Amino acid sequence: MRTIVSVLQQDWINSLGWTLLHSLWQYAIIAAGCALLLFFTKTFSANTRYLIALGSLMLSTLISAITFNNYQQASAEIIMHSTKQVAVIPFFAEKNLFSLVSFISNHINSLVVVWLCGFLVYSLKTLLNYRYCQHIKNHHITSTPEQWQSIFATLVAKVGVNPNIELRISTLAIAPCAIGYLKPVILLPLGVLLGMNQQQIEVILLHELAHARRQDYVIGLTQTIIKILFFFNPFLRWISNQIDKEREHACDDIAVAISKNPILFANTLKEFASMHINPKPAMNITGNKLLLTRITRLFNQHERVSKSRHSLLASLLIILSGIVITVCASAKPENDKTISLNVTKVAVQDVMIQVNKKCGTNEVLVTKDNGEVTLLLEDISCDAAIQLLKDFAAEIPAPILEKEGS
């Protein structure tokens, strides 16, 4: 029990708690910027829009890392001891117990514990899903007909993916999917092989090979880890959903570009959805609205090719402004830094040197003696600590400031 309490009292717990809280408004800003960019790039390619959403996700992660680092630097604790023992003069920074910040600070450990429980639940769920994917990848596999091995090899060459990728016919999988990075595998359900004609199966395989070419499996794992860390954040989940949607659109575009038959692909999507197969792992057909959107896109290729220079310039300005605003907003102001000191018979000049290091300041004490001071400070701001030391050096005589050897 003492070990748990000791861990919860560490500075990184406080930094993590505040980072999680700040992620709510930070990601809201990034999500708004992402939505604006997607609005201005409606005629852009799906891959461009995918990169915008993916960049928003990476920016969100970077902002949280910066915030955590800022809080770590601000959570400084200075402990200086001497062999001499004198009475301690306690001083506590004034706190507003009724303020929201004080309330959160007093309960930040509980917040982290709640987050940790959710994190463990989502981590366990993800591990189980991963184990299931590995299970269906290696079990209940039937031999692939030679005809389809030859067709698959031709499609692999057309798409331009790793020639070592393997096609496996699964009696357990409920939807086509691409699994693995070092040893990639395309799983094709036996029901799809028996229920669709050759041309339809080929465009489905083209879609899955597009995922392999784009290395979506690795990016998807990274995306999943970030989603686990911020499972509570609705804005990050919205960004993640945009990534998923544009990823599928981009793979649709690749499949159509190679097959040169958007009508065939649209009919395949419709028939695949009518088979009442859970498509979540692969084709991602979830609901009539998304299905209609994907089919409609296939007949508007020429509109997405044309790009307005003004729209591109506006998009770049928006994303640059969003980065600057978010980074600046996430930075913790210097005045918010707090430190704790437990100082026993230490030269006041040496204390100021340590405070300067932790607070990023360069204050100098104007004092003629080498007085020593004993102080106990808890969660005092840098400005207040510096002013306190100046007051000691300038105004307070012995015995609080004592000369060496006195």
Short mmCIF file of C-alpha atoms in Angstrom, two decimals:
data_model
loop_
_atom_site.label_atom_id
_atom_site.label_comp_id
_atom_site.label_asym_id
_atom_site.label_seq_id
_atom_site.Cartn_x
_atom_site.Cartn_y
_atom_site.Cartn_z
CA MET A 1 0.00 0.00 0.00
CA ARG A 2 2.82 2.38 0.84
CA THR A 3 4.33 1.69 -2.56
CA ILE A 4 1.10 2.71 -4.31
CA VAL A 5 0.84 5.89 -2.26
CA SER A 6 4.49 6.68 -2.99
CA VAL A 7 3.93 6.26 -6.74
CA LEU A 8 0.84 8.48 -6.70
CA GLN A 9 2.82 11.23 -4.99
CA GLN A 10 5.35 11.43 -7.81
CA ASP A 11 5.54 14.59 -9.91
CA TRP A 12 4.85 12.68 -13.14
CA ILE A 13 1.42 11.67 -11.83
CA ASN A 14 0.49 15.33 -11.44
CA SER A 15 1.92 16.10 -14.88
CA LEU A 16 -0.01 13.24 -16.47
CA GLY A 17 -3.28 14.27 -14.84
CA TRP A 18 -3.04 17.84 -16.07
CA THR A 19 -1.93 16.67 -19.52
CA LEU A 20 -5.04 14.52 -19.82
CA LEU A 21 -7.28 17.40 -18.76
CA HIS A 22 -5.64 19.91 -21.09
CA SER A 23 -6.03 17.46 -23.98
CA LEU A 24 -9.78 18.11 -23.97
CA TRP A 25 -9.57 21.75 -25.05
CA GLN A 26 -6.33 21.31 -26.99
CA TYR A 27 -7.79 18.53 -29.15
CA ALA A 28 -10.98 20.54 -29.57
CA ILE A 29 -8.91 23.28 -31.22
CA ILE A 30 -7.06 20.78 -33.41
CA ALA A 31 -10.30 19.02 -34.37
CA ALA A 32 -11.84 22.37 -35.35
CA GLY A 33 -8.79 23.13 -37.50
CA CYS A 34 -9.00 19.67 -39.05
CA ALA A 35 -12.69 20.16 -39.82
CA LEU A 36 -11.92 23.49 -41.55
CA LEU A 37 -9.18 21.90 -43.62
CA LEU A 38 -11.41 19.02 -44.65
CA PHE A 39 -14.11 21.53 -45.57
CA PHE A 40 -11.74 23.51 -47.81
CA THR A 41 -10.36 20.33 -49.40
CA LYS A 42 -13.58 18.62 -50.44
CA THR A 43 -12.34 18.43 -54.04
CA PHE A 44 -8.91 17.13 -53.07
CA SER A 45 -7.91 13.49 -53.29
CA ALA A 46 -8.86 11.12 -50.48
CA ASN A 47 -5.18 10.55 -49.72
CA THR A 48 -4.64 14.29 -49.19
CA ARG A 49 -7.58 14.46 -46.81
CA TYR A 50 -6.29 11.33 -45.09
CA LEU A 51 -2.92 13.00 -44.54
CA ILE A 52 -4.66 16.07 -43.10
CA ALA A 53 -6.54 13.93 -40.58
CA LEU A 54 -3.45 11.87 -39.80
CA GLY A 55 -1.39 15.04 -39.33
CA SER A 56 -4.03 16.32 -36.89
CA LEU A 57 -3.68 13.12 -34.88
CA MET A 58 0.11 13.38 -34.81
CA LEU A 59 -0.13 17.08 -33.86
CA SER A 60 -2.45 16.17 -30.99
CA THR A 61 0.08 13.66 -29.68
CA LEU A 62 2.91 16.19 -30.00
CA ILE A 63 0.93 18.83 -28.11
CA SER A 64 0.27 16.43 -25.23
CA ALA A 65 3.96 15.52 -25.10
CA ILE A 66 4.85 19.23 -24.91
CA THR A 67 2.28 19.81 -22.18
CA PHE A 68 3.56 16.88 -20.13
CA ASN A 69 7.14 18.12 -20.48
CA ASN A 70 6.13 21.64 -19.41
CA TYR A 71 4.45 20.32 -16.27
CA GLN A 72 7.44 18.15 -15.47
CA GLN A 73 9.72 21.16 -15.64
CA ALA A 74 7.30 23.20 -13.54
CA SER A 75 6.95 20.51 -10.88
CA ALA A 76 10.33 21.16 -9.32
CA GLU A 77 11.27 20.06 -5.85
CA ILE A 78 14.38 21.43 -4.19
CA ILE A 79 15.69 19.68 -1.08
CA MET A 80 18.92 21.00 0.43
CA HIS A 81 20.23 19.79 3.77
CA SER A 82 23.09 20.69 6.04
CA THR A 83 24.60 19.02 9.10
CA LYS A 84 23.52 21.97 11.23
CA GLN A 85 19.98 21.87 12.58
CA VAL A 86 18.00 24.99 13.40
CA ALA A 87 14.35 25.76 13.85
CA VAL A 88 12.27 25.66 10.71
CA ILE A 89 10.21 28.66 9.70
CA PRO A 90 7.19 27.38 7.76
CA PHE A 91 5.80 29.34 4.88
CA PHE A 92 2.95 28.17 2.70
CA ALA A 93 1.87 29.70 -0.55
CA GLU A 94 -1.61 31.12 -0.46
CA LYS A 95 -4.21 28.90 -2.15
CA ASN A 96 -7.75 29.53 -3.07
CA LEU A 97 -9.45 26.37 -1.81
CA PHE A 98 -12.62 27.25 -3.65
CA SER A 99 -11.05 27.69 -7.07
CA LEU A 100 -11.49 25.06 -9.75
CA VAL A 101 -7.74 24.68 -10.18
CA SER A 102 -7.24 23.99 -6.49
CA PHE A 103 -10.07 21.48 -6.51
CA ILE A 104 -8.58 19.64 -9.48
CA SER A 105 -5.11 19.73 -7.93
CA ASN A 106 -6.43 18.16 -4.75
CA HIS A 107 -8.08 15.33 -6.73
CA ILE A 108 -5.60 14.90 -9.57
CA ASN A 109 -4.38 11.55 -8.21
CA SER A 110 -7.94 10.20 -8.17
CA LEU A 111 -8.41 11.37 -11.75
CA VAL A 112 -5.28 9.51 -12.84
CA VAL A 113 -6.46 6.36 -11.07
CA VAL A 114 -9.80 6.52 -12.94
CA TRP A 115 -7.94 7.08 -16.22
CA LEU A 116 -5.65 4.15 -15.46
CA CYS A 117 -8.64 1.84 -14.98
CA GLY A 118 -10.05 2.88 -18.35
CA PHE A 119 -6.63 2.57 -19.95
CA LEU A 120 -6.27 -1.00 -18.67
CA VAL A 121 -9.75 -1.96 -19.91
CA TYR A 122 -9.14 -0.60 -23.40
CA SER A 123 -5.66 -2.12 -23.49
CA LEU A 124 -7.06 -5.53 -22.60
CA LYS A 125 -9.75 -5.20 -25.26
CA THR A 126 -7.14 -4.26 -27.88
CA LEU A 127 -4.89 -7.17 -26.92
CA LEU A 128 -7.81 -9.57 -27.23
CA ASN A 129 -8.64 -8.17 -30.68
CA TYR A 130 -5.01 -8.51 -31.72
CA ARG A 131 -4.92 -12.10 -30.49
CA TYR A 132 -8.09 -12.84 -32.44
CA CYS A 133 -6.57 -11.38 -35.61
CA GLN A 134 -3.50 -13.56 -35.19
CA HIS A 135 -5.74 -16.56 -34.57
CA ILE A 136 -7.80 -16.15 -37.74
CA LYS A 137 -4.59 -15.40 -39.64
CA ASN A 138 -3.09 -18.80 -38.81
CA HIS A 139 -6.05 -21.10 -38.13
CA HIS A 140 -9.01 -22.46 -40.07
CA ILE A 141 -7.23 -21.82 -43.35
CA THR A 142 -8.11 -23.84 -46.45
CA SER A 143 -5.88 -24.32 -49.47
CA THR A 144 -5.98 -21.54 -52.06
CA PRO A 145 -6.91 -22.75 -55.56
CA GLU A 146 -4.08 -22.45 -58.08
CA GLN A 147 -6.28 -20.24 -60.26
CA TRP A 148 -6.58 -17.67 -57.49
CA GLN A 149 -2.89 -17.90 -56.63
CA SER A 150 -2.12 -16.89 -60.21
CA ILE A 151 -4.73 -14.12 -60.21
CA PHE A 152 -3.48 -12.83 -56.87
CA ALA A 153 0.14 -12.72 -58.10
CA THR A 154 -0.98 -10.62 -61.08
CA LEU A 155 -2.88 -8.20 -58.81
CA VAL A 156 0.13 -7.91 -56.49
CA ALA A 157 2.29 -6.86 -59.43
CA LYS A 158 -0.30 -4.31 -60.57
CA VAL A 159 -0.63 -2.71 -57.15
CA GLY A 160 3.13 -2.80 -56.53
CA VAL A 161 3.25 -4.30 -53.06
CA ASN A 162 5.64 -6.71 -51.38
CA PRO A 163 5.67 -9.86 -53.58
CA ASN A 164 5.95 -11.98 -50.42
CA ILE A 165 2.39 -11.08 -49.43
CA GLU A 166 0.20 -14.17 -49.17
CA LEU A 167 -3.45 -14.86 -49.98
CA ARG A 168 -5.23 -17.18 -47.54
CA ILE A 169 -8.77 -18.50 -47.74
CA SER A 170 -10.32 -18.46 -44.27
CA THR A 171 -13.32 -20.40 -43.06
CA LEU A 172 -13.40 -18.32 -39.87
CA ALA A 173 -12.94 -14.73 -41.08
CA ILE A 174 -16.16 -12.83 -41.75
CA ALA A 175 -14.68 -10.11 -43.98
CA PRO A 176 -11.62 -9.59 -46.18
CA CYS A 177 -8.74 -7.98 -44.32
CA ALA A 178 -5.03 -7.25 -44.55
CA ILE A 179 -3.05 -8.41 -41.51
CA GLY A 180 0.63 -8.06 -40.67
CA TYR A 181 3.58 -5.96 -41.76
CA LEU A 182 6.72 -8.12 -41.89
CA LYS A 183 4.73 -11.11 -43.17
CA PRO A 184 1.58 -9.54 -44.63
CA VAL A 185 -1.43 -11.72 -45.34
CA ILE A 186 -4.68 -11.04 -47.17
CA LEU A 187 -7.51 -13.07 -45.68
CA LEU A 188 -10.43 -13.82 -47.99
CA PRO A 189 -13.49 -15.43 -46.38
CA LEU A 190 -14.63 -18.62 -48.04
CA GLY A 191 -18.16 -17.19 -48.19
CA VAL A 192 -16.97 -14.28 -50.33
CA LEU A 193 -15.08 -16.62 -52.63
CA LEU A 194 -18.20 -18.72 -53.19
CA GLY A 195 -20.73 -15.87 -53.25
CA MET A 196 -19.16 -13.40 -55.70
CA ASN A 197 -17.89 -13.60 -59.25
CA GLN A 198 -14.24 -13.31 -60.24
CA GLN A 199 -14.30 -9.61 -61.17
CA GLN A 200 -15.91 -8.64 -57.88
CA ILE A 201 -13.41 -10.65 -55.86
CA GLU A 202 -10.56 -9.06 -57.80
CA VAL A 203 -11.63 -5.51 -56.90
CA ILE A 204 -12.02 -6.57 -53.26
CA LEU A 205 -8.47 -7.93 -53.33
CA LEU A 206 -7.28 -4.71 -54.98
CA HIS A 207 -8.79 -2.75 -52.09
CA GLU A 208 -7.02 -4.92 -49.51
CA LEU A 209 -3.72 -4.82 -51.42
CA ALA A 210 -4.02 -1.04 -51.40
CA HIS A 211 -4.05 -1.18 -47.59
CA ALA A 212 -0.86 -3.24 -47.72
CA ARG A 213 0.83 -0.84 -50.13
CA ARG A 214 -0.05 2.14 -47.97
CA GLN A 215 1.20 0.33 -44.83
CA ASP A 216 -2.11 1.02 -43.13
CA TYR A 217 -1.57 -1.87 -40.72
CA VAL A 218 1.37 -0.15 -38.98
CA ILE A 219 -0.30 3.25 -38.99
CA GLY A 220 -3.46 1.65 -37.67
CA LEU A 221 -1.57 0.15 -34.73
CA THR A 222 -0.09 3.55 -33.89
CA GLN A 223 -3.53 5.09 -34.17
CA THR A 224 -4.93 2.44 -31.83
CA ILE A 225 -2.27 3.12 -29.18
CA ILE A 226 -3.06 6.84 -29.23
CA LYS A 227 -6.78 6.11 -28.99
CA ILE A 228 -6.14 3.91 -25.94
CA LEU A 229 -4.19 6.67 -24.21
CA PHE A 230 -6.94 9.23 -24.84
CA PHE A 231 -9.96 6.93 -24.85
CA PHE A 232 -12.01 9.55 -23.00
CA ASN A 233 -11.42 12.35 -25.51
CA PRO A 234 -14.30 12.75 -28.01
CA PHE A 235 -12.35 15.15 -30.21
CA LEU A 236 -9.52 12.70 -30.76
CA ARG A 237 -12.05 9.98 -31.56
CA TRP A 238 -13.62 12.26 -34.17
CA ILE A 239 -10.21 12.84 -35.77
CA SER A 240 -9.57 9.09 -35.70
CA ASN A 241 -12.91 8.45 -37.42
CA GLN A 242 -11.94 10.87 -40.19
CA ILE A 243 -8.69 8.95 -40.66
CA ASP A 244 -10.59 5.67 -40.95
CA LYS A 245 -13.05 7.12 -43.46
CA GLU A 246 -10.46 8.76 -45.71
CA ARG A 247 -8.25 5.67 -45.52
CA GLU A 248 -11.05 3.58 -47.00
CA HIS A 249 -11.72 6.22 -49.64
CA ALA A 250 -8.05 6.26 -50.61
CA CYS A 251 -8.02 2.47 -51.00
CA ASP A 252 -11.21 2.67 -53.05
CA ASP A 253 -9.47 5.14 -55.36
CA ILE A 254 -6.50 2.82 -55.85
CA ALA A 255 -8.77 -0.14 -56.60
CA VAL A 256 -10.80 1.88 -59.11
CA ALA A 257 -7.68 3.35 -60.74
CA ILE A 258 -6.29 -0.14 -61.39
CA SER A 259 -9.56 -1.85 -62.35
CA LYS A 260 -10.74 1.20 -64.36
CA ASN A 261 -14.31 0.21 -63.60
CA PRO A 262 -16.01 2.38 -60.93
CA ILE A 263 -19.42 0.88 -61.70
CA LEU A 264 -18.13 -2.62 -60.95
CA PHE A 265 -16.59 -1.47 -57.69
CA ALA A 266 -19.78 0.37 -56.66
CA ASN A 267 -21.90 -2.71 -57.38
CA THR A 268 -19.42 -4.84 -55.45
CA LEU A 269 -19.75 -2.57 -52.43
CA LYS A 270 -23.52 -2.79 -52.63
CA GLU A 271 -23.59 -6.57 -52.97
CA PHE A 272 -20.98 -7.00 -50.24
CA ALA A 273 -23.12 -4.96 -47.87
CA SER A 274 -26.22 -6.97 -48.79
CA MET A 275 -24.48 -10.17 -47.66
CA HIS A 276 -25.02 -9.03 -44.03
CA ILE A 277 -21.37 -9.59 -43.19
CA ASN A 278 -19.81 -7.61 -40.38
CA PRO A 279 -17.35 -5.52 -42.42
CA LYS A 280 -15.61 -3.70 -39.62
CA PRO A 281 -12.12 -5.25 -40.02
CA ALA A 282 -11.80 -4.46 -43.70
CA MET A 283 -14.24 -2.91 -46.16
CA ASN A 284 -15.71 -0.71 -43.44
CA ILE A 285 -19.25 -0.60 -44.79
CA THR A 286 -21.24 0.57 -41.80
CA GLY A 287 -24.65 1.92 -42.65
CA ASN A 288 -26.43 3.14 -45.75
CA LYS A 289 -25.14 6.71 -45.42
CA LEU A 290 -21.47 5.76 -45.57
CA LEU A 291 -22.16 3.21 -48.30
CA LEU A 292 -23.94 5.88 -50.38
CA THR A 293 -21.04 8.30 -49.79
CA ARG A 294 -18.47 5.77 -51.00
CA ILE A 295 -20.49 4.86 -54.06
CA THR A 296 -21.15 8.53 -54.94
CA ARG A 297 -17.43 9.32 -54.76
CA LEU A 298 -16.68 6.76 -57.44
CA PHE A 299 -18.57 8.82 -60.01
CA ASN A 300 -16.95 12.17 -59.18
CA GLN A 301 -13.30 11.42 -59.88
CA HIS A 302 -12.90 14.36 -62.26
CA GLU A 303 -14.10 16.84 -59.62
CA ARG A 304 -11.50 15.68 -57.10
CA VAL A 305 -8.61 16.02 -59.53
CA SER A 306 -8.97 19.79 -59.99
CA LYS A 307 -7.46 21.78 -57.12
CA SER A 308 -7.82 25.49 -56.57
CA ARG A 309 -4.63 27.32 -55.74
CA HIS A 310 -6.56 29.67 -53.52
CA SER A 311 -8.05 26.77 -51.58
CA LEU A 312 -4.61 25.22 -51.19
CA LEU A 313 -3.16 28.51 -49.93
CA ALA A 314 -6.05 28.94 -47.51
CA SER A 315 -5.58 25.41 -46.25
CA LEU A 316 -1.87 25.93 -45.64
CA LEU A 317 -2.53 29.17 -43.77
CA ILE A 318 -5.15 27.48 -41.62
CA ILE A 319 -2.94 24.56 -40.69
CA LEU A 320 0.04 26.80 -39.92
CA SER A 321 -2.15 29.09 -37.81
CA GLY A 322 -3.59 26.09 -36.00
CA ILE A 323 -0.13 24.76 -35.18
CA VAL A 324 1.09 28.12 -33.87
CA ILE A 325 -2.05 28.79 -31.84
CA THR A 326 -2.20 25.32 -30.34
CA VAL A 327 1.48 25.14 -29.44
CA CYS A 328 1.35 28.58 -27.84
CA ALA A 329 -1.86 27.77 -26.01
CA SER A 330 -0.51 24.48 -24.71
CA ALA A 331 2.68 26.01 -23.35
CA LYS A 332 2.48 26.46 -19.63
CA PRO A 333 3.26 30.08 -18.68
CA GLU A 334 6.38 30.66 -16.65
CA ASN A 335 4.34 32.37 -13.92
CA ASP A 336 2.41 29.14 -13.37
CA LYS A 337 5.52 27.28 -12.24
CA THR A 338 5.45 26.18 -8.65
CA ILE A 339 8.25 24.76 -6.53
CA SER A 340 8.63 23.19 -3.11
CA LEU A 341 11.68 23.82 -0.94
CA ASN A 342 12.95 22.17 2.23
CA VAL A 343 16.01 24.23 3.09
CA THR A 344 18.03 23.77 6.27
CA LYS A 345 20.99 26.08 7.06
CA VAL A 346 21.89 26.84 3.44
CA ALA A 347 23.37 30.08 2.16
CA VAL A 348 20.54 32.17 0.78
CA GLN A 349 22.58 32.89 -2.37
CA ASP A 350 22.85 29.14 -3.04
CA VAL A 351 19.11 28.75 -2.60
CA MET A 352 18.52 31.50 -5.18
CA ILE A 353 20.86 29.73 -7.63
CA GLN A 354 18.81 26.54 -7.35
CA VAL A 355 15.54 28.43 -7.73
CA ASN A 356 16.89 30.11 -10.88
CA LYS A 357 17.72 26.72 -12.37
CA LYS A 358 14.25 25.32 -11.74
CA CYS A 359 12.33 28.45 -12.70
CA GLY A 360 14.41 29.47 -15.69
CA THR A 361 15.18 32.86 -14.14
CA ASN A 362 18.37 34.81 -13.58
CA GLU A 363 17.79 36.66 -10.32
CA VAL A 364 20.67 37.98 -8.21
CA LEU A 365 20.58 38.73 -4.47
CA VAL A 366 22.08 41.97 -3.26
CA THR A 367 23.52 41.05 0.13
CA LYS A 368 26.87 41.64 1.74
CA ASP A 369 26.86 38.68 4.12
CA ASN A 370 26.76 34.95 3.50
CA GLY A 371 23.65 34.42 5.57
CA GLU A 372 22.11 31.01 5.91
CA VAL A 373 18.39 30.37 5.89
CA THR A 374 16.03 27.60 6.93
CA LEU A 375 12.73 27.46 5.08
CA LEU A 376 9.89 25.07 4.36
CA LEU A 377 7.91 26.02 1.25
CA GLU A 378 5.11 24.06 -0.38
CA ASP A 379 3.73 24.71 -3.87
CA ILE A 380 4.86 28.30 -4.01
CA SER A 381 5.07 30.13 -7.32
CA CYS A 382 8.48 31.06 -8.70
CA ASP A 383 7.72 34.76 -8.40
CA ALA A 384 6.72 34.41 -4.76
CA ALA A 385 9.79 32.28 -3.93
CA ILE A 386 12.16 34.78 -5.55
CA GLN A 387 10.55 37.70 -3.74
CA LEU A 388 10.70 35.82 -0.44
CA LEU A 389 14.44 35.20 -0.79
CA LYS A 390 15.00 38.84 -1.70
CA ASP A 391 13.11 39.92 1.40
CA PHE A 392 15.20 37.61 3.57
CA ALA A 393 18.43 38.90 2.07
CA ALA A 394 17.50 42.59 2.30
CA GLU A 395 15.42 43.00 5.43
CA ILE A 396 15.52 40.07 7.84
CA PRO A 397 18.49 40.15 10.26
CA ALA A 398 19.86 37.36 12.44
CA PRO A 399 18.90 34.86 13.73
CA ILE A 400 16.90 34.02 10.60
CA LEU A 401 19.86 35.05 8.44
CA GLU A 402 22.94 33.88 10.22
CA LYS A 403 26.57 34.39 9.27
CA GLU A 404 28.76 31.37 8.75
CA GLY A 405 30.03 30.09 12.08
CA SER A 406 27.70 32.21 14.23
#
